[in-house]
Tab-separated table of C-alpha atoms and ligand atoms in Angstrom:
chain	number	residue	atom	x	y	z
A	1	UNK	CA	121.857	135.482	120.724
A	2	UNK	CA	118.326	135.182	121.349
A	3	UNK	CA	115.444	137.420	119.865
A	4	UNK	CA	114.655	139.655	122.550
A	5	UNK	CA	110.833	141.296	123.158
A	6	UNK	CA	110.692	141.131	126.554
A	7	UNK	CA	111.158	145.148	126.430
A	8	UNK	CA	112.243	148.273	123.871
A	9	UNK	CA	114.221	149.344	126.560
A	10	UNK	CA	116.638	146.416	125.865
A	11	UNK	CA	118.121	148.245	123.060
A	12	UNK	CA	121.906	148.479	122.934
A	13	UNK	CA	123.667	151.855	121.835
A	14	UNK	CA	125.092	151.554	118.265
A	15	UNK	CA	128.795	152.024	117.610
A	16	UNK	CA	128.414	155.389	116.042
A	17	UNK	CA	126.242	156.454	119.222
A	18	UNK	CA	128.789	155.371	121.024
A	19	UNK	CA	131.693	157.916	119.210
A	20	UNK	CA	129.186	160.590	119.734
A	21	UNK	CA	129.096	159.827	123.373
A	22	UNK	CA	133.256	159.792	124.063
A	23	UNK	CA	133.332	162.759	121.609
A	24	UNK	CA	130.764	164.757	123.632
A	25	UNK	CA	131.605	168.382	124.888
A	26	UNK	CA	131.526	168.208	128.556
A	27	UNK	CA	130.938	170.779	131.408
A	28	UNK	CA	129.062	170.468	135.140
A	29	UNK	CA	125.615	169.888	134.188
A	30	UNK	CA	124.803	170.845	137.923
A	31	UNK	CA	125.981	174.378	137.136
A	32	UNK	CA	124.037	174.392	133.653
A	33	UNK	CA	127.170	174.435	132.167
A	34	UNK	CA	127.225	170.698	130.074
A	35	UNK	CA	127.344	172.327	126.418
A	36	UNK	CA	126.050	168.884	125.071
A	37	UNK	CA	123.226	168.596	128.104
A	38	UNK	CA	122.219	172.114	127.450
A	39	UNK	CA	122.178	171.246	123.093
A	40	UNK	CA	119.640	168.211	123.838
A	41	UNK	CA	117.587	170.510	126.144
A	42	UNK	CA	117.099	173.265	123.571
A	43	UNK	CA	116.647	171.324	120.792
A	44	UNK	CA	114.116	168.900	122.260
A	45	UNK	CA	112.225	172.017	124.015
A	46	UNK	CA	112.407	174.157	120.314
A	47	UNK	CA	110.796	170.746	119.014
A	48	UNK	CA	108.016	170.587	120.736
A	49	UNK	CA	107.722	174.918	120.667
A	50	UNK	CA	108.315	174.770	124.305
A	51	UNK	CA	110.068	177.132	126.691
A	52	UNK	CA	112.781	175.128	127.863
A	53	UNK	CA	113.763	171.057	128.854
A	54	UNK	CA	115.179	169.417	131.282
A	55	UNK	CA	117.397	166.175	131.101
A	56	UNK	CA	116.900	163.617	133.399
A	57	UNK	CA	117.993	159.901	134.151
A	58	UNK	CA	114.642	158.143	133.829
A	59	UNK	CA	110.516	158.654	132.871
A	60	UNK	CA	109.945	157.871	136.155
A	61	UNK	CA	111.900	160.403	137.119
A	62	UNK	CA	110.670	163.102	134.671
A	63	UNK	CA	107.044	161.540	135.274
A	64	UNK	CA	107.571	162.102	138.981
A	65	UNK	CA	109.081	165.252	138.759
A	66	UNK	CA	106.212	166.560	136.945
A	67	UNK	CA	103.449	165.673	139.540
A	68	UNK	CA	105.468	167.392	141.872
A	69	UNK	CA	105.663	170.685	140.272
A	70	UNK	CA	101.893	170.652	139.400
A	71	UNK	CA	100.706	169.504	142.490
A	72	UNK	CA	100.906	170.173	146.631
A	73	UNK	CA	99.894	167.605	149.042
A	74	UNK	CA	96.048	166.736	149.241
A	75	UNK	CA	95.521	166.841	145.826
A	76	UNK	CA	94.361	164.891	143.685
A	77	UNK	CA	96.197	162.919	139.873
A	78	UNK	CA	93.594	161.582	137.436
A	79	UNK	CA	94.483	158.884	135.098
A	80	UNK	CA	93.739	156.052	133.291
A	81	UNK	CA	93.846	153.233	135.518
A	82	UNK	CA	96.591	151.199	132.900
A	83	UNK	CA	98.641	155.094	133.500
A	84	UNK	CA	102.655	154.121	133.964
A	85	UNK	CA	102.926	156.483	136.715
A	86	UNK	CA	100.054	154.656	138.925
A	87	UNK	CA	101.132	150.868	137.464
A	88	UNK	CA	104.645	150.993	137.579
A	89	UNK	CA	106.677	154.030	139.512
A	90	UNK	CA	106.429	152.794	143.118
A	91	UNK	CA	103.568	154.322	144.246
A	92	UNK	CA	105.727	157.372	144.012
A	93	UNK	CA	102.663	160.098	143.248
A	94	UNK	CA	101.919	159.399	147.110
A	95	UNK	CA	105.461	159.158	148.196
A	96	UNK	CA	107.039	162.232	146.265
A	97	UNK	CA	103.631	164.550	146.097
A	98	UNK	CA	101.165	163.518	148.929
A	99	UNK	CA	98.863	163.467	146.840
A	100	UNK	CA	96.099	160.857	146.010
A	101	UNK	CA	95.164	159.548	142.559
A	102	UNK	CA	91.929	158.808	141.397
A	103	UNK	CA	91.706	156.266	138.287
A	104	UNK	CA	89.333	156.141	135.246
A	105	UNK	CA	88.878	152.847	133.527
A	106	UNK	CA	88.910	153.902	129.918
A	107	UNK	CA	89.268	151.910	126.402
A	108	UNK	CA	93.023	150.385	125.843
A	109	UNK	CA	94.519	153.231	128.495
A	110	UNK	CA	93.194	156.026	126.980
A	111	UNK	CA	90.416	157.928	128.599
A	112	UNK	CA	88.331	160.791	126.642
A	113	UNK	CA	87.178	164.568	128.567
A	114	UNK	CA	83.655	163.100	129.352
A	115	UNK	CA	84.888	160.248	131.394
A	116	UNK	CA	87.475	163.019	132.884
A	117	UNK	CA	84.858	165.906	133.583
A	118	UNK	CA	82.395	163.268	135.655
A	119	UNK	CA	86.047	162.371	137.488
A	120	UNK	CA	86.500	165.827	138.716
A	121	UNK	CA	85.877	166.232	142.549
A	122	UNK	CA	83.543	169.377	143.755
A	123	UNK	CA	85.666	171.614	146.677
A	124	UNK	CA	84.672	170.161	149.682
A	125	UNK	CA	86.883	170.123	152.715
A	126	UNK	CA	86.631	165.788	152.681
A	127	UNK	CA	88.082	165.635	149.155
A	128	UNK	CA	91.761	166.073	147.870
A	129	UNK	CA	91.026	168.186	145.363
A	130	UNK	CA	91.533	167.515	141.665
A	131	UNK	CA	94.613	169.367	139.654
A	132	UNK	CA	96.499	167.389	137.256
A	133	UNK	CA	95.439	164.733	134.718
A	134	UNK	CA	98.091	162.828	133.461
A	135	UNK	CA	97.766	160.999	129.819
A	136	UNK	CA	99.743	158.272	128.252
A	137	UNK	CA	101.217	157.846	124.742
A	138	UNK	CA	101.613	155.326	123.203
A	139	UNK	CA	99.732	153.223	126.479
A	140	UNK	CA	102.607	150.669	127.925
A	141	UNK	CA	99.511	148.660	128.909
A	142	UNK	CA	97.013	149.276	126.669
A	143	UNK	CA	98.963	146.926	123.829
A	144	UNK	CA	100.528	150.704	122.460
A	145	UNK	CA	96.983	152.335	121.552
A	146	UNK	CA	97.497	156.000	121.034
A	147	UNK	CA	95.583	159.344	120.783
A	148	UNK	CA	95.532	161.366	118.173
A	149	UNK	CA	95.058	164.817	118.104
A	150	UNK	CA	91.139	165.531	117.610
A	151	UNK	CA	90.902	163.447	120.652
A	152	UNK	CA	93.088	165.574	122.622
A	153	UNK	CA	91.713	168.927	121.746
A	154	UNK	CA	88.817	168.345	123.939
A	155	UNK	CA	90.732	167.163	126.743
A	156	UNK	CA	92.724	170.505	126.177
A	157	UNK	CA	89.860	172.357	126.442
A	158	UNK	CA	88.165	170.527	129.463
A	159	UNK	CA	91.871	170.940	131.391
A	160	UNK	CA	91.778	174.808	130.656
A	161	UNK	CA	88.310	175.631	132.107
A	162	UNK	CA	88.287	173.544	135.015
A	163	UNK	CA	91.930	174.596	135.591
A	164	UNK	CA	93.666	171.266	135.549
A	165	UNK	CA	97.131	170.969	134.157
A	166	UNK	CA	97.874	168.441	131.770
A	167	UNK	CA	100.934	166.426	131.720
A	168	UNK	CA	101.764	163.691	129.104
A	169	UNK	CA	103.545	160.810	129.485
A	170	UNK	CA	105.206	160.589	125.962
A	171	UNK	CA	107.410	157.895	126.535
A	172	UNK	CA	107.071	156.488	123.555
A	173	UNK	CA	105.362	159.399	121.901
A	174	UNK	CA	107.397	158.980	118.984
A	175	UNK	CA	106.229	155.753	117.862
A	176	UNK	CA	102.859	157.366	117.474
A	177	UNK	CA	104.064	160.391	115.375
A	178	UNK	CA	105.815	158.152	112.986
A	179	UNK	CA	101.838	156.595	112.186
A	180	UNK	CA	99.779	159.840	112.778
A	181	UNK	CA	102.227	162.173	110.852
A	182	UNK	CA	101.446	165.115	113.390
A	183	UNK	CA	103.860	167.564	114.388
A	184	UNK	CA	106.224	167.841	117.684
A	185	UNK	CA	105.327	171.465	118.085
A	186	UNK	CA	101.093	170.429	117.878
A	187	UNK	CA	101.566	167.908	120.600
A	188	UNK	CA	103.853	170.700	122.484
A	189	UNK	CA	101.152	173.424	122.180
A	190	UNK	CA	98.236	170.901	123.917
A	191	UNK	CA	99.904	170.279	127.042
A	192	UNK	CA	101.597	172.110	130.037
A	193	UNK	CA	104.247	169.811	130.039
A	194	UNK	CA	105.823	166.168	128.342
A	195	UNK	CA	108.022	163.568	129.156
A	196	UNK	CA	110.029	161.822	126.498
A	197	UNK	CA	112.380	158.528	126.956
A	198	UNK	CA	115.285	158.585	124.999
A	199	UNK	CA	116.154	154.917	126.327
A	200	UNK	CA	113.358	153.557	124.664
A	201	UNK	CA	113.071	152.586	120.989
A	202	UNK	CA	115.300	155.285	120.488
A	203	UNK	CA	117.791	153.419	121.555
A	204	UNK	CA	119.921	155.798	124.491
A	205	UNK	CA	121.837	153.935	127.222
A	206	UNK	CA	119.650	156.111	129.480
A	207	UNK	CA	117.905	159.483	129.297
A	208	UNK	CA	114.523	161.028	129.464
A	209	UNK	CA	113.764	164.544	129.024
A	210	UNK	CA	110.942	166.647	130.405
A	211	UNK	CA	109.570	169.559	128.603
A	212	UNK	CA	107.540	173.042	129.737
A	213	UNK	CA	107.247	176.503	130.120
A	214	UNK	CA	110.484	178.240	131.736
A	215	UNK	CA	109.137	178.476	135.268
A	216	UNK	CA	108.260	175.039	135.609
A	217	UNK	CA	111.161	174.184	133.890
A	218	UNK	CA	113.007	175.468	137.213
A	219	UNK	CA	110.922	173.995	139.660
A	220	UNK	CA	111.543	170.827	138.043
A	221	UNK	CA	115.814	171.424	138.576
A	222	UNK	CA	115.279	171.725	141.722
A	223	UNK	CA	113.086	169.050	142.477
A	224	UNK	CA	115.968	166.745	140.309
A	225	UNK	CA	118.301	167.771	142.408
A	226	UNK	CA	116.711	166.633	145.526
A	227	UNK	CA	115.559	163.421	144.026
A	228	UNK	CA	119.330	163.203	143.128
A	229	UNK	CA	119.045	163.731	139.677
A	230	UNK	CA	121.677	165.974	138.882
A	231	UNK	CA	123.936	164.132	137.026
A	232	UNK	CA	127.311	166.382	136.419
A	233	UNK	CA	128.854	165.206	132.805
A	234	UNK	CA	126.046	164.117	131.846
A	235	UNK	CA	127.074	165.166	128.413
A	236	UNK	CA	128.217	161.529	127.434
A	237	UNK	CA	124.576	160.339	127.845
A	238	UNK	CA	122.729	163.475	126.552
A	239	UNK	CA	125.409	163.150	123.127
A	240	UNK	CA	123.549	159.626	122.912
A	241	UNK	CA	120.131	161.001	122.812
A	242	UNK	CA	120.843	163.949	120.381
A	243	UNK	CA	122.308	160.979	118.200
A	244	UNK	CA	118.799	159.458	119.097
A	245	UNK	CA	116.992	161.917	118.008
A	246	UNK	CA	118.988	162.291	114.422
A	247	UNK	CA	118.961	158.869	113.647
A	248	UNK	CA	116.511	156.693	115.373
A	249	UNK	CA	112.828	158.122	114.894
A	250	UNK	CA	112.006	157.671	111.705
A	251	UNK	CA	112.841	153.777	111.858
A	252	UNK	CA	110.258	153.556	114.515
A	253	UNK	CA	107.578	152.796	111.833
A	254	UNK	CA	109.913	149.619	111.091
A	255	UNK	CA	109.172	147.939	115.299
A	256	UNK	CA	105.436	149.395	114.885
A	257	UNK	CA	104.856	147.481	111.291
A	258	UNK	CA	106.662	144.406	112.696
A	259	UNK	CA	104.115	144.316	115.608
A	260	UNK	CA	101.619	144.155	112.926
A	261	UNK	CA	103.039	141.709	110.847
A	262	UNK	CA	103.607	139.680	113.927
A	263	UNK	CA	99.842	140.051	115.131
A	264	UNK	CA	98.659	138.187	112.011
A	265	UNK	CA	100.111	135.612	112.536
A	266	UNK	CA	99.326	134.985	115.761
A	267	UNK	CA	95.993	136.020	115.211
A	268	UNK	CA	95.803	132.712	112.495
A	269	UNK	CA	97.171	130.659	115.472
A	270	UNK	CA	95.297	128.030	117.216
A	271	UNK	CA	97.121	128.378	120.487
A	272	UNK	CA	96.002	132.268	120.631
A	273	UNK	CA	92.573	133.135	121.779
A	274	UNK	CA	92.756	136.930	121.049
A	275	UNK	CA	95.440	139.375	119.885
A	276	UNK	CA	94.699	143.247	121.142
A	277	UNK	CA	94.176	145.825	118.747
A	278	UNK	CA	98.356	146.065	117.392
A	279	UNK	CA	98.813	150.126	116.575
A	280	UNK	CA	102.450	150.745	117.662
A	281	UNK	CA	105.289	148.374	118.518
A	282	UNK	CA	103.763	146.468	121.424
A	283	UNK	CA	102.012	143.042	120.889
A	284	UNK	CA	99.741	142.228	123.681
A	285	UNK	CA	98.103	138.677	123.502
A	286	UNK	CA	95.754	136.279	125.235
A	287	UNK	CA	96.665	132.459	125.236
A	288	UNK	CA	93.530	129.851	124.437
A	289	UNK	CA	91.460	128.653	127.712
A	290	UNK	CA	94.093	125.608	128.251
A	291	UNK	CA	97.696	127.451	128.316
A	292	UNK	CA	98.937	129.274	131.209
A	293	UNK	CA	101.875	132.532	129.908
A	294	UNK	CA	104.326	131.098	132.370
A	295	UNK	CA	104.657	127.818	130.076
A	296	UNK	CA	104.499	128.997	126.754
A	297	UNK	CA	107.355	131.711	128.048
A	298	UNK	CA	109.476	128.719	128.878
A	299	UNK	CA	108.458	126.942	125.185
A	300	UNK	CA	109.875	130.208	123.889
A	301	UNK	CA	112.446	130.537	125.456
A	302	UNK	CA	114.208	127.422	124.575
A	303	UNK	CA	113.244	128.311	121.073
A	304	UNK	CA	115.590	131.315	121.534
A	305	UNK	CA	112.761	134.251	122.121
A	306	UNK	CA	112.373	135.849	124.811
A	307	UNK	CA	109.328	137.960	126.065
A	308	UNK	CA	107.169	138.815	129.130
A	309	UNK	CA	104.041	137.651	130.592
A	310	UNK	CA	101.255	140.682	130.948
A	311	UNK	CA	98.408	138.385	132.988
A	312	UNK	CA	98.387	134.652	133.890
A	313	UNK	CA	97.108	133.975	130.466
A	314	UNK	CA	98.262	137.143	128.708
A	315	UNK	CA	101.854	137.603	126.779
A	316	UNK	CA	103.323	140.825	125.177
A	317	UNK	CA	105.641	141.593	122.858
A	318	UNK	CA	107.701	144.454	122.131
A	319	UNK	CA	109.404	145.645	118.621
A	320	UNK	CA	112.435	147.597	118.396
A	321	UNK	CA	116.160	148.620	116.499
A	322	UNK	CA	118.063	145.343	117.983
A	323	UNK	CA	115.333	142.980	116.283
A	324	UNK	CA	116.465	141.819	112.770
A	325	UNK	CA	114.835	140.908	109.613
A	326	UNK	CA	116.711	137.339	110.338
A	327	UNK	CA	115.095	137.516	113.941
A	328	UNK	CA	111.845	137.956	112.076
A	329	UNK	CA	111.878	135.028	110.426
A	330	UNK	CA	113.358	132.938	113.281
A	331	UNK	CA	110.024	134.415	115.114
A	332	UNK	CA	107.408	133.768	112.362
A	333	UNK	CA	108.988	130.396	112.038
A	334	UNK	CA	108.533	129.366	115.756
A	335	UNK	CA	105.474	130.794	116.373
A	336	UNK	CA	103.749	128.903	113.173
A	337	UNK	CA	105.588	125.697	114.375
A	338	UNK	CA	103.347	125.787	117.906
A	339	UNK	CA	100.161	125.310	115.652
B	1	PLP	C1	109.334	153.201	130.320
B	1	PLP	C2	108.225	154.118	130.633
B	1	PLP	C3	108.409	155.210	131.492
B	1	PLP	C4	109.702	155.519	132.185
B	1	PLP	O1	110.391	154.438	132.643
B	1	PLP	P1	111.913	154.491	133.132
B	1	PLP	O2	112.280	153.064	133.085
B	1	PLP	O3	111.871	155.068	134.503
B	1	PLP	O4	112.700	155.337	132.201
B	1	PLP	C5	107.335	156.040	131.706
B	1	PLP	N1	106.161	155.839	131.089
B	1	PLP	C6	105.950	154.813	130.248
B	1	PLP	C7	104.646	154.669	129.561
B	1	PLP	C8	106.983	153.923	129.998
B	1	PLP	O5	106.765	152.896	129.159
């Protein structure tokens, strides 16, 4: 089997995820009546001290469904220009919402109140107006850089006085608490509503979970439903991400220090020009003038690892539960042996 870091969504579900799946309580999820759906919902929404959750197949989905409740057409998104939901969900903002998106090129995906105050539009009749600013964390394409906290707070305050909601794309928001130490129910309390993947490091088959206050929380069903979300037994999956939950978050630190570990290396190799700042379990890193990603994909790949290209001259690597210590090694090994 190769080593596989072309994605933490590669993750395979565990055998004892799996008896918690075929052992799952089920009901018709579309009627609210999945006991198992309904025990992920409440605990994940009592985690974060929120109102109530929402399961749903995908981030996109649950990223989607979120610009849809907090928005009407001719408004306006802002975002860091790196932002998953303007990189990589279809251009659905436009499709879904009508609404336009206007993009702030901060440090490593993350963008600070300053940058977001200046990116505010006045109300003139010419200009969608601005209602929503959507964060990221950890950034997919800023090489995992998070925010912490004290650099939300102002962003907080900036949203509640010029009456923009604020939605966060937590994805992998969990691989930041396990380095920051901060608490589900702080990072529940500084936005109006969150998106969580359960299919990520955690390690679900599928599953992401949007969180909010209880009115939003039924917009949302109903915009699932039309996007033809509602998933009927769902139970099976939802059993995988309460499993997810109990099990898998704490051994996120492991995939984030193995990014590190990994980044020093590389950082000693001649073949690398630079590796980005390494602060979760994504490895983004630029190749040396000569070398083009495509090629040294296809070295690595005959050396058993696999991985994705993030620019012409840019690679990235991502650290998660399916890796082994013996994998680690392998990896080390081959990536010293290219000197
Ligand atoms: C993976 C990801 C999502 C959701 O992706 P799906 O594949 O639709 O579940 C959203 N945001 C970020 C930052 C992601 O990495």
């Amino acid at each position: 089997m190769p080593v596989n870091l072309i994605s933490d969504t590669v993750t395979l579900p565990c055998t004892e995820m799996k008896k918690a799946m075929i052992t799952a309580a089920l009901g018709d999820d579309v009627f609210g009546e999945d006991p198992t759906v309904n025990r992920l919902q409440d605990r994940i929404a009592s985690m974060f001290n929120k109102e109530a959750a929402l399961f749903c197949p995908s981030g996109t989905m649950t990223n989607q469904i979120a610009i849809k409740v907090h928005t009407k057409a001719l408004d306006e998104v802002i975002c860091d220009h790196y932002s998953h939901v303007y990189q990589y969900e279809t251009g659905g903002y436009a499709f879904n919402s009508g609404v336009a998106i206007n993009l702030i090129e901060g440090e490593n995906g993350k963008i600070t109140a300053p940058q977001i105050e200046s990116a505010i539009k006045p109300l003139y009749d010419w200009l969608p107006e601005s209602k929503l600013v959507v964060l990221e964390n950890s950034c997919n394409k800023g090489g995992g850089s998070y925010y912490d906290l004290n650099e939300i707070r102002p962003i907080r305050k900036l949203c509640k006085e010029r009456e923009l909601k604020l939605h966060l794309d937590g994805a992998r928001l969990f691989n930041v608490l396990v380095e920051t130490g901060e608490s589900t129910e702080d990072w529940g309390d500084s936005f109006d509503s969150i998106s969580i993947c359960l299919s990520k490091g955690l390690g679900s088959p599928a599953g992401s979970v949007l969180i909010g206050d209880k009115e939003f929380i039924r917009q949302a069903r109903r915009f699932r439903k039309v996007m033809g979300g509602g998933m009927r037994q769902s139970g099976m999956l939802a059993a995988a991400c309460i499993y997810a939950l109990e099990n898998n978050i704490s051994r996120l630190k492991i995939d984030n220090d193995r990014a590190k570990r990994i980044g020093k290396v590389l950082s000693q190799s001649t073949w690398v020009e630079t590796v980005r700042p390494v602060q979760t379990n994504i490895l983004i890193f630029d190749l040396a003038e000569n070398l083009m990603a495509e090629k040294v994909l296809q070295t690595l790949e005959e050396k058993d690892v696999l991985a994705t290209a993030f620019g012409p001259r840019t690679i990235r690597f991502v650290f998660h539960k399916d890796i082994s210590e013996q994998d680690m090694y392998w990896v080390e090994r081959i990536l010293k042996e290219f000197n």
